[in-house]
């Protein structure tokens, strides 16, 4: 079947595009913005696409690349993931290939010949490879449908994904002014957008900015001590057996946490920049190919991971900015099924990040931005209103109603009048000379008469022992909120001494009341609706349907193993779920299931039909997990 838009049987550009969507991808409709973007490219225009993770960016260039004459060139920084991206397309029957350093010479030659012979619809290339003169010459001799620049925020010096080669991609426009270009990113802020336009010479491009809301993600931000224990309770309660990511700040904490989770019986693998690239690659492959693996990682992990069934992203430390938080949590639930973004942070995080923001040897301008971003992140954490409203507001989007799917909506935090307690805390800082950290100050407030306090003579202070209305943990929480709100600053001498700021005056004089959130009792909330783990999906169905779902998953895993690909490349959970609900009996009915295109129907349709007509055989050997 030829979908070339130039063919006479097509009356307009969107006709072949819709056919491709239905026949190849197995989807009924475009999502918001997809159709307009596809049309823009087919018509030869440039596009800048800002869409959240899971929004469906890939279709925006894949469909025009198939419909336009020639090959679409996709620039992607993610060599380790190219193979899976290309494999996913081949499973759909799309002629796709990649060029990167993992190929040997005969493989490279085969790809080049296919390209020159017009036998490719999509070619994935790493930027450094693309910019090599040899590759540019090769492309000169081929017919090009479009250039897609994925992860376009890599041009930005401010983000943590900066790739210098991205800045040279301007050359594409200079050499091929008539070939349409599309730049895509899930980074939402206006500054990055402006940088992309400037650096990639996209002044003529139409902008498509989607809503950045991810309604299926439930945001929860918890504060206090014992983050790891609380993580464990969260995993036990909501994600036994699910795949997910746990982010930590340091390599050491990554290692420790992965070991700890493994000892508790979960499959948990570490990932950080201190490991060899071979180890990292191996762990990433297991995360993608096995089911139910937890990746414990620093922020080095995650860009471009398009595993759709990551059911949770947990943070054991505070991210540095809302951008980072949004991007990292966005890796959950790409398939649109319920997912959790869960964070635990504490006083130490606030102190550490504050210090890091001050200490960095960046210039004052850069420091100011870092500080500002951290303020915004702390503001989100301490907020008592809807998290999603606050998050979207940061990206300039308005959500009219509270979302009903974040911790603050589900269980509004209790607040308490804290003016007097705050005054005690602040005057304790003042009277001890602004030279001490939180733990010491709490001891003074509670009247602990230890050797150190005696040595400094602080047992004679008027603030000694005036704080017995709160427990130590509550004082720590109060200090954390005072720091987060900017009443106290942390000295960056490395010892974490607290100092009063200008903001304190009004509070100390009693001219400004202070309300703070009460610490929640840890994790007592019952989930309203468990996230869509395989176990939870199975629970939704009756016993017979649950057995069928398990049998279908079993077949999927078997097919994936045979071919050495991730299970989700065969079918997503959403597709299997629809099979259970619809129970197709013929190939034609099977073809109507979302995500079953012509090629997958031909390759796998019958085998899945067989299981649907007789699930008991394989299900008897593999009973569904007990809830
Ligand atoms: P992104 O790159 O924006 O993170 P993807 O391109 O990986 O997102 O798409 C996310 C998921 O949504 C994929 O599983 C994809 O197959 C699916 N998807 C994309 N567009 C559609 C559509 N029009 N209808 C149904 N599913 C879609
Ligand atoms: Zn909410």
PDB file of C-alpha atoms and ligand atoms in Angstrom, residues 385-389 399 401-410, ligand 2:
ATOM      1  CA  UNK A 385      -3.724  24.446  47.328  1.00  0.00           C
ATOM      2  CA  UNK A 386      -4.102  22.185  44.296  1.00  0.00           C
ATOM      3  CA  UNK A 387      -0.679  21.006  43.094  1.00  0.00           C
ATOM      4  CA  UNK A 388      -1.746  20.767  39.478  1.00  0.00           C
ATOM      5  CA  UNK A 389      -3.058  24.323  39.448  1.00  0.00           C
ATOM      6  CA  UNK A 399      -6.638  25.375  35.355  1.00  0.00           C
ATOM      7  CA  UNK A 401     -10.935  24.152  39.020  1.00  0.00           C
ATOM      8  CA  UNK A 402      -8.832  22.251  41.546  1.00  0.00           C
ATOM      9  CA  UNK A 403      -7.935  18.931  39.940  1.00  0.00           C
ATOM     10  CA  UNK A 404      -9.249  16.408  42.437  1.00  0.00           C
ATOM     11  CA  UNK A 405      -6.281  14.163  41.686  1.00  0.00           C
ATOM     12  CA  UNK A 406      -3.442  15.462  43.855  1.00  0.00           C
ATOM     13  CA  UNK A 407      -2.699  15.022  47.550  1.00  0.00           C
ATOM     14  CA  UNK A 408      -3.912  18.488  48.531  1.00  0.00           C
ATOM     15  CA  UNK A 409      -7.200  18.040  46.648  1.00  0.00           C
ATOM     16  CA  UNK A 410      -7.804  14.530  47.959  1.00  0.00           C
TER      17      UNK A 410
HETATM   18 ZN1  LIG B   2      -5.308  19.116  42.767  1.00  0.00          ZN
END
